Amino acid sequence: MTTAVADRTLNAADRCDRCGAQAYVRVVLESSGGELLFCGHHARAVEATLRPMTSDWHDETERLNEKAAVPVD
Ligand SMILES: [Zn+2]
């Protein structure tokens, strides 16, 4: 199942809900349809728990590898 929001690319204005870093993962909660944003670090931290409860898991963390100048963690 795809949703319209999945087409939107994350940008610098999107911030991790946990730490405020730039978000690279957007998830949509199956139960509420609510949207959560995570940086690469926190996406990994919550993935095992959260992913089964989501209807969409939009992962752009591969883009982190394109920006060698930006430190990850
Ligand atoms: Zn974070």
PDB file of N, CA and C and ligand atoms in Angstrom:
ATOM      1  N   MET A   1       0.841  -1.190   0.000  1.00  0.00           N
ATOM      2  CA  MET A   1       0.000   0.000   0.000  1.00  0.00           C
ATOM      3  C   MET A   1       0.880   1.244   0.000  1.00  0.00           C
ATOM      4  N   THR A   2       0.624   2.107  -0.925  1.00  0.00           N
ATOM      5  CA  THR A   2       1.389   3.349  -0.982  1.00  0.00           C
ATOM      6  C   THR A   2       0.500   4.518  -0.610  1.00  0.00           C
ATOM      7  N   THR A   3       1.133   5.539  -0.114  1.00  0.00           N
ATOM      8  CA  THR A   3       0.383   6.734   0.256  1.00  0.00           C
ATOM      9  C   THR A   3       0.997   7.946  -0.419  1.00  0.00           C
ATOM     10  N   ALA A   4       0.233   8.993  -0.518  1.00  0.00           N
ATOM     11  CA  ALA A   4       0.689  10.186  -1.211  1.00  0.00           C
ATOM     12  C   ALA A   4       1.918  10.790  -0.537  1.00  0.00           C
ATOM     13  N   VAL A   5       1.954  10.723   0.786  1.00  0.00           N
ATOM     14  CA  VAL A   5       3.066  11.356   1.496  1.00  0.00           C
ATOM     15  C   VAL A   5       4.396  10.697   1.160  1.00  0.00           C
ATOM     16  N   ALA A   6       4.354   9.444   0.723  1.00  0.00           N
ATOM     17  CA  ALA A   6       5.589   8.722   0.438  1.00  0.00           C
ATOM     18  C   ALA A   6       6.343   9.336  -0.731  1.00  0.00           C
ATOM     19  N   ASP A   7       5.664  10.129  -1.524  1.00  0.00           N
ATOM     20  CA  ASP A   7       6.305  10.723  -2.680  1.00  0.00           C
ATOM     21  C   ASP A   7       7.113  11.969  -2.323  1.00  0.00           C
ATOM     22  N   ARG A   8       6.914  12.465  -1.126  1.00  0.00           N
ATOM     23  CA  ARG A   8       7.595  13.702  -0.770  1.00  0.00           C
ATOM     24  C   ARG A   8       8.999  13.390  -0.257  1.00  0.00           C
ATOM     25  N   THR A   9       9.966  14.001  -0.874  1.00  0.00           N
ATOM     26  CA  THR A   9      11.345  13.806  -0.445  1.00  0.00           C
ATOM     27  C   THR A   9      11.613  14.636   0.800  1.00  0.00           C
ATOM     28  N   LEU A  10      12.319  14.031   1.723  1.00  0.00           N
ATOM     29  CA  LEU A  10      12.679  14.747   2.937  1.00  0.00           C
ATOM     30  C   LEU A  10      13.718  15.816   2.616  1.00  0.00           C
ATOM     31  N   ASN A  11      13.676  16.899   3.353  1.00  0.00           N
ATOM     32  CA  ASN A  11      14.654  17.957   3.140  1.00  0.00           C
ATOM     33  C   ASN A  11      15.187  18.468   4.474  1.00  0.00           C
ATOM     34  N   ALA A  12      16.000  19.497   4.405  1.00  0.00           N
ATOM     35  CA  ALA A  12      16.681  19.998   5.602  1.00  0.00           C
ATOM     36  C   ALA A  12      15.716  20.539   6.651  1.00  0.00           C
ATOM     37  N   ALA A  13      14.486  20.844   6.247  1.00  0.00           N
ATOM     38  CA  ALA A  13      13.509  21.355   7.197  1.00  0.00           C
ATOM     39  C   ALA A  13      12.859  20.239   8.010  1.00  0.00           C
ATOM     40  N   ASP A  14      13.056  19.012   7.570  1.00  0.00           N
ATOM     41  CA  ASP A  14      12.492  17.871   8.291  1.00  0.00           C
ATOM     42  C   ASP A  14      13.456  17.449   9.384  1.00  0.00           C
ATOM     43  N   ARG A  15      12.970  17.382  10.595  1.00  0.00           N
ATOM     44  CA  ARG A  15      13.835  17.146  11.747  1.00  0.00           C
ATOM     45  C   ARG A  15      13.409  15.910  12.515  1.00  0.00           C
ATOM     46  N   CYS A  16      14.406  15.196  13.028  1.00  0.00           N
ATOM     47  CA  CYS A  16      14.153  14.020  13.844  1.00  0.00           C
ATOM     48  C   CYS A  16      13.300  14.383  15.060  1.00  0.00           C
ATOM     49  N   ASP A  17      12.273  13.585  15.299  1.00  0.00           N
ATOM     50  CA  ASP A  17      11.398  13.843  16.438  1.00  0.00           C
ATOM     51  C   ASP A  17      12.086  13.573  17.773  1.00  0.00           C
ATOM     52  N   ARG A  18      13.175  12.868  17.741  1.00  0.00           N
ATOM     53  CA  ARG A  18      13.873  12.514  18.976  1.00  0.00           C
ATOM     54  C   ARG A  18      14.979  13.498  19.337  1.00  0.00           C
ATOM     55  N   CYS A  19      15.737  13.932  18.348  1.00  0.00           N
ATOM     56  CA  CYS A  19      16.931  14.710  18.673  1.00  0.00           C
ATOM     57  C   CYS A  19      17.045  16.016  17.892  1.00  0.00           C
ATOM     58  N   GLY A  20      16.204  16.220  16.880  1.00  0.00           N
ATOM     59  CA  GLY A  20      16.240  17.473  16.151  1.00  0.00           C
ATOM     60  C   GLY A  20      17.242  17.521  15.013  1.00  0.00           C
ATOM     61  N   ALA A  21      17.961  16.422  14.793  1.00  0.00           N
ATOM     62  CA  ALA A  21      18.862  16.352  13.646  1.00  0.00           C
ATOM     63  C   ALA A  21      18.044  16.233  12.369  1.00  0.00           C
ATOM     64  N   GLN A  22      18.692  16.443  11.236  1.00  0.00           N
ATOM     65  CA  GLN A  22      17.966  16.317   9.983  1.00  0.00           C
ATOM     66  C   GLN A  22      17.410  14.908   9.832  1.00  0.00           C
ATOM     67  N   ALA A  23      16.159  14.831   9.416  1.00  0.00           N
ATOM     68  CA  ALA A  23      15.493  13.532   9.299  1.00  0.00           C
ATOM     69  C   ALA A  23      15.761  12.905   7.940  1.00  0.00           C
ATOM     70  N   TYR A  24      15.996  11.607   7.962  1.00  0.00           N
ATOM     71  CA  TYR A  24      16.188  10.855   6.728  1.00  0.00           C
ATOM     72  C   TYR A  24      15.205   9.699   6.600  1.00  0.00           C
ATOM     73  N   VAL A  25      14.375   9.521   7.612  1.00  0.00           N
ATOM     74  CA  VAL A  25      13.384   8.460   7.574  1.00  0.00           C
ATOM     75  C   VAL A  25      12.040   9.033   8.024  1.00  0.00           C
ATOM     76  N   ARG A  26      10.998   8.750   7.251  1.00  0.00           N
ATOM     77  CA  ARG A  26       9.647   9.161   7.634  1.00  0.00           C
ATOM     78  C   ARG A  26       8.797   7.904   7.724  1.00  0.00           C
ATOM     79  N   VAL A  27       8.070   7.774   8.819  1.00  0.00           N
ATOM     80  CA  VAL A  27       7.211   6.617   8.986  1.00  0.00           C
ATOM     81  C   VAL A  27       5.781   7.085   9.222  1.00  0.00           C
ATOM     82  N   VAL A  28       4.842   6.269   8.789  1.00  0.00           N
ATOM     83  CA  VAL A  28       3.429   6.556   9.007  1.00  0.00           C
ATOM     84  C   VAL A  28       2.858   5.441   9.878  1.00  0.00           C
ATOM     85  N   LEU A  29       2.304   5.832  11.006  1.00  0.00           N
ATOM     86  CA  LEU A  29       1.756   4.854  11.933  1.00  0.00           C
ATOM     87  C   LEU A  29       0.461   4.272  11.392  1.00  0.00           C
ATOM     88  N   GLU A  30       0.395   2.946  11.410  1.00  0.00           N
ATOM     89  CA  GLU A  30      -0.760   2.266  10.861  1.00  0.00           C
ATOM     90  C   GLU A  30      -2.027   2.598  11.641  1.00  0.00           C
ATOM     91  N   SER A  31      -1.900   2.709  12.950  1.00  0.00           N
ATOM     92  CA  SER A  31      -3.074   2.896  13.797  1.00  0.00           C
ATOM     93  C   SER A  31      -3.688   4.277  13.645  1.00  0.00           C
ATOM     94  N   SER A  32      -2.863   5.300  13.663  1.00  0.00           N
ATOM     95  CA  SER A  32      -3.373   6.669  13.676  1.00  0.00           C
ATOM     96  C   SER A  32      -3.163   7.419  12.382  1.00  0.00           C
ATOM     97  N   GLY A  33      -2.287   6.904  11.529  1.00  0.00           N
ATOM     98  CA  GLY A  33      -1.942   7.646  10.319  1.00  0.00           C
ATOM     99  C   GLY A  33      -0.993   8.781  10.612  1.00  0.00           C
ATOM    100  N   GLY A  34      -0.569   8.884  11.863  1.00  0.00           N
ATOM    101  CA  GLY A  34       0.365   9.936  12.256  1.00  0.00           C
ATOM    102  C   GLY A  34       1.733   9.712  11.640  1.00  0.00           C
ATOM    103  N   GLU A  35       2.444  10.796  11.442  1.00  0.00           N
ATOM    104  CA  GLU A  35       3.738  10.742  10.782  1.00  0.00           C
ATOM    105  C   GLU A  35       4.846  11.025  11.788  1.00  0.00           C
ATOM    106  N   LEU A  36       5.907  10.240  11.710  1.00  0.00           N
ATOM    107  CA  LEU A  36       7.060  10.469  12.571  1.00  0.00           C
ATOM    108  C   LEU A  36       8.298  10.602  11.701  1.00  0.00           C
ATOM    109  N   LEU A  37       9.218  11.438  12.143  1.00  0.00           N
ATOM    110  CA  LEU A  37      10.465  11.637  11.406  1.00  0.00           C
ATOM    111  C   LEU A  37      11.634  11.240  12.290  1.00  0.00           C
ATOM    112  N   PHE A  38      12.619  10.589  11.687  1.00  0.00           N
ATOM    113  CA  PHE A  38      13.796  10.186  12.441  1.00  0.00           C
ATOM    114  C   PHE A  38      15.064  10.451  11.643  1.00  0.00           C
ATOM    115  N   CYS A  39      16.115  10.771  12.353  1.00  0.00           N
ATOM    116  CA  CYS A  39      17.430  10.801  11.729  1.00  0.00           C
ATOM    117  C   CYS A  39      17.875   9.353  11.507  1.00  0.00           C
ATOM    118  N   GLY A  40      18.990   9.162  10.820  1.00  0.00           N
ATOM    119  CA  GLY A  40      19.456   7.813  10.551  1.00  0.00           C
ATOM    120  C   GLY A  40      19.697   7.028  11.832  1.00  0.00           C
ATOM    121  N   HIS A  41      20.291   7.688  12.806  1.00  0.00           N
ATOM    122  CA  HIS A  41      20.601   7.023  14.074  1.00  0.00           C
ATOM    123  C   HIS A  41      19.337   6.541  14.780  1.00  0.00           C
ATOM    124  N   HIS A  42      18.361   7.426  14.928  1.00  0.00           N
ATOM    125  CA  HIS A  42      17.159   7.047  15.665  1.00  0.00           C
ATOM    126  C   HIS A  42      16.249   6.121  14.870  1.00  0.00           C
ATOM    127  N   ALA A  43      16.311   6.206  13.553  1.00  0.00           N
ATOM    128  CA  ALA A  43      15.546   5.253  12.753  1.00  0.00           C
ATOM    129  C   ALA A  43      16.016   3.838  13.040  1.00  0.00           C
ATOM    130  N   ARG A  44      17.339   3.664  13.107  1.00  0.00           N
ATOM    131  CA  ARG A  44      17.887   2.342  13.413  1.00  0.00           C
ATOM    132  C   ARG A  44      17.493   1.930  14.833  1.00  0.00           C
ATOM    133  N   ALA A  45      17.494   2.903  15.725  1.00  0.00           N
ATOM    134  CA  ALA A  45      17.226   2.599  17.133  1.00  0.00           C
ATOM    135  C   ALA A  45      15.792   2.115  17.353  1.00  0.00           C
ATOM    136  N   VAL A  46      14.847   2.647  16.598  1.00  0.00           N
ATOM    137  CA  VAL A  46      13.438   2.310  16.833  1.00  0.00           C
ATOM    138  C   VAL A  46      12.884   1.323  15.813  1.00  0.00           C
ATOM    139  N   GLU A  47      13.662   1.013  14.781  1.00  0.00           N
ATOM    140  CA  GLU A  47      13.109   0.255  13.658  1.00  0.00           C
ATOM    141  C   GLU A  47      12.512  -1.086  14.079  1.00  0.00           C
ATOM    142  N   ALA A  48      13.240  -1.854  14.867  1.00  0.00           N
ATOM    143  CA  ALA A  48      12.779  -3.199  15.225  1.00  0.00           C
ATOM    144  C   ALA A  48      11.443  -3.150  15.949  1.00  0.00           C
ATOM    145  N   THR A  49      11.269  -2.135  16.768  1.00  0.00           N
ATOM    146  CA  THR A  49      10.043  -2.002  17.551  1.00  0.00           C
ATOM    147  C   THR A  49       8.914  -1.375  16.747  1.00  0.00           C
ATOM    148  N   LEU A  50       9.274  -0.331  16.013  1.00  0.00           N
ATOM    149  CA  LEU A  50       8.247   0.497  15.391  1.00  0.00           C
ATOM    150  C   LEU A  50       7.777  -0.005  14.028  1.00  0.00           C
ATOM    151  N   ARG A  51       8.692  -0.574  13.294  1.00  0.00           N
ATOM    152  CA  ARG A  51       8.372  -0.888  11.894  1.00  0.00           C
ATOM    153  C   ARG A  51       7.132  -1.769  11.724  1.00  0.00           C
ATOM    154  N   PRO A  52       6.931  -2.775  12.570  1.00  0.00           N
ATOM    155  CA  PRO A  52       5.715  -3.604  12.409  1.00  0.00           C
ATOM    156  C   PRO A  52       4.415  -2.820  12.605  1.00  0.00           C
ATOM    157  N   MET A  53       4.500  -1.654  13.202  1.00  0.00           N
ATOM    158  CA  MET A  53       3.298  -0.859  13.488  1.00  0.00           C
ATOM    159  C   MET A  53       3.079   0.245  12.468  1.00  0.00           C
ATOM    160  N   THR A  54       3.881   0.252  11.407  1.00  0.00           N
ATOM    161  CA  THR A  54       3.777   1.334  10.443  1.00  0.00           C
ATOM    162  C   THR A  54       3.203   0.845   9.113  1.00  0.00           C
ATOM    163  N   SER A  55       2.527   1.741   8.431  1.00  0.00           N
ATOM    164  CA  SER A  55       2.005   1.414   7.106  1.00  0.00           C
ATOM    165  C   SER A  55       2.966   1.890   6.020  1.00  0.00           C
ATOM    166  N   ASP A  56       3.875   2.773   6.393  1.00  0.00           N
ATOM    167  CA  ASP A  56       4.854   3.256   5.426  1.00  0.00           C
ATOM    168  C   ASP A  56       6.166   3.527   6.134  1.00  0.00           C
ATOM    169  N   TRP A  57       7.236   3.068   5.539  1.00  0.00           N
ATOM    170  CA  TRP A  57       8.573   3.304   6.107  1.00  0.00           C
ATOM    171  C   TRP A  57       9.431   3.856   4.979  1.00  0.00           C
ATOM    172  N   HIS A  58       9.536   5.178   4.946  1.00  0.00           N
ATOM    173  CA  HIS A  58      10.224   5.850   3.848  1.00  0.00           C
ATOM    174  C   HIS A  58      11.649   6.169   4.285  1.00  0.00           C
ATOM    175  N   ASP A  59      12.599   5.472   3.723  1.00  0.00           N
ATOM    176  CA  ASP A  59      13.984   5.535   4.187  1.00  0.00           C
ATOM    177  C   ASP A  59      14.872   6.197   3.146  1.00  0.00           C
ATOM    178  N   GLU A  60      15.440   7.332   3.508  1.00  0.00           N
ATOM    179  CA  GLU A  60      16.365   8.017   2.606  1.00  0.00           C
ATOM    180  C   GLU A  60      17.778   8.034   3.178  1.00  0.00           C
ATOM    181  N   THR A  61      18.052   7.121   4.083  1.00  0.00           N
ATOM    182  CA  THR A  61      19.362   7.149   4.738  1.00  0.00           C
ATOM    183  C   THR A  61      20.512   6.889   3.776  1.00  0.00           C
ATOM    184  N   GLU A  62      20.198   6.312   2.613  1.00  0.00           N
ATOM    185  CA  GLU A  62      21.277   6.118   1.647  1.00  0.00           C
ATOM    186  C   GLU A  62      21.846   7.461   1.186  1.00  0.00           C
ATOM    187  N   ARG A  63      21.037   8.510   1.335  1.00  0.00           N
ATOM    188  CA  ARG A  63      21.514   9.844   0.950  1.00  0.00           C
ATOM    189  C   ARG A  63      22.624  10.325   1.871  1.00  0.00           C
ATOM    190  N   LEU A  64      22.689   9.776   3.066  1.00  0.00           N
ATOM    191  CA  LEU A  64      23.761  10.158   3.989  1.00  0.00           C
ATOM    192  C   LEU A  64      25.129   9.834   3.385  1.00  0.00           C
ATOM    193  N   ASN A  65      25.171   8.776   2.613  1.00  0.00           N
ATOM    194  CA  ASN A  65      26.437   8.343   2.026  1.00  0.00           C
ATOM    195  C   ASN A  65      26.902   9.275   0.909  1.00  0.00           C
ATOM    196  N   GLU A  66      25.975  10.071   0.406  1.00  0.00           N
ATOM    197  CA  GLU A  66      26.322  10.986  -0.677  1.00  0.00           C
ATOM    198  C   GLU A  66      26.958  12.255  -0.130  1.00  0.00           C
ATOM    199  N   LYS A  67      26.810  12.469   1.163  1.00  0.00           N
ATOM    200  CA  LYS A  67      27.310  13.695   1.767  1.00  0.00           C
ATOM    201  C   LYS A  67      28.460  13.362   2.705  1.00  0.00           C
ATOM    202  N   ALA A  68      29.617  13.138   2.137  1.00  0.00           N
ATOM    203  CA  ALA A  68      30.758  12.731   2.935  1.00  0.00           C
ATOM    204  C   ALA A  68      31.174  13.807   3.935  1.00  0.00           C
ATOM    205  N   ALA A  69      30.839  15.071   3.640  1.00  0.00           N
ATOM    206  CA  ALA A  69      31.250  16.146   4.502  1.00  0.00           C
ATOM    207  C   ALA A  69      30.393  16.235   5.776  1.00  0.00           C
ATOM    208  N   VAL A  70      29.251  15.556   5.753  1.00  0.00           N
ATOM    209  CA  VAL A  70      28.366  15.630   6.912  1.00  0.00           C
ATOM    210  C   VAL A  70      28.615  14.438   7.822  1.00  0.00           C
ATOM    211  N   PRO A  71      29.076  14.681   9.016  1.00  0.00           N
ATOM    212  CA  PRO A  71      29.338  13.563   9.936  1.00  0.00           C
ATOM    213  C   PRO A  71      28.057  12.866  10.356  1.00  0.00           C
ATOM    214  N   VAL A  72      28.088  11.567  10.426  1.00  0.00           N
ATOM    215  CA  VAL A  72      26.953  10.779  10.877  1.00  0.00           C
ATOM    216  C   VAL A  72      27.267  10.269  12.270  1.00  0.00           C
ATOM    217  N   ASP A  73      26.421  10.679  13.212  1.00  0.00           N
ATOM    218  CA  ASP A  73      26.652  10.338  14.621  1.00  0.00           C
ATOM    219  C   ASP A  73      27.992  10.870  15.098  1.00  0.00           C
TER     220      ASP A  73
HETATM  221 ZN    ZN B   1      17.549  11.566  15.977  1.00  0.00          ZN
END
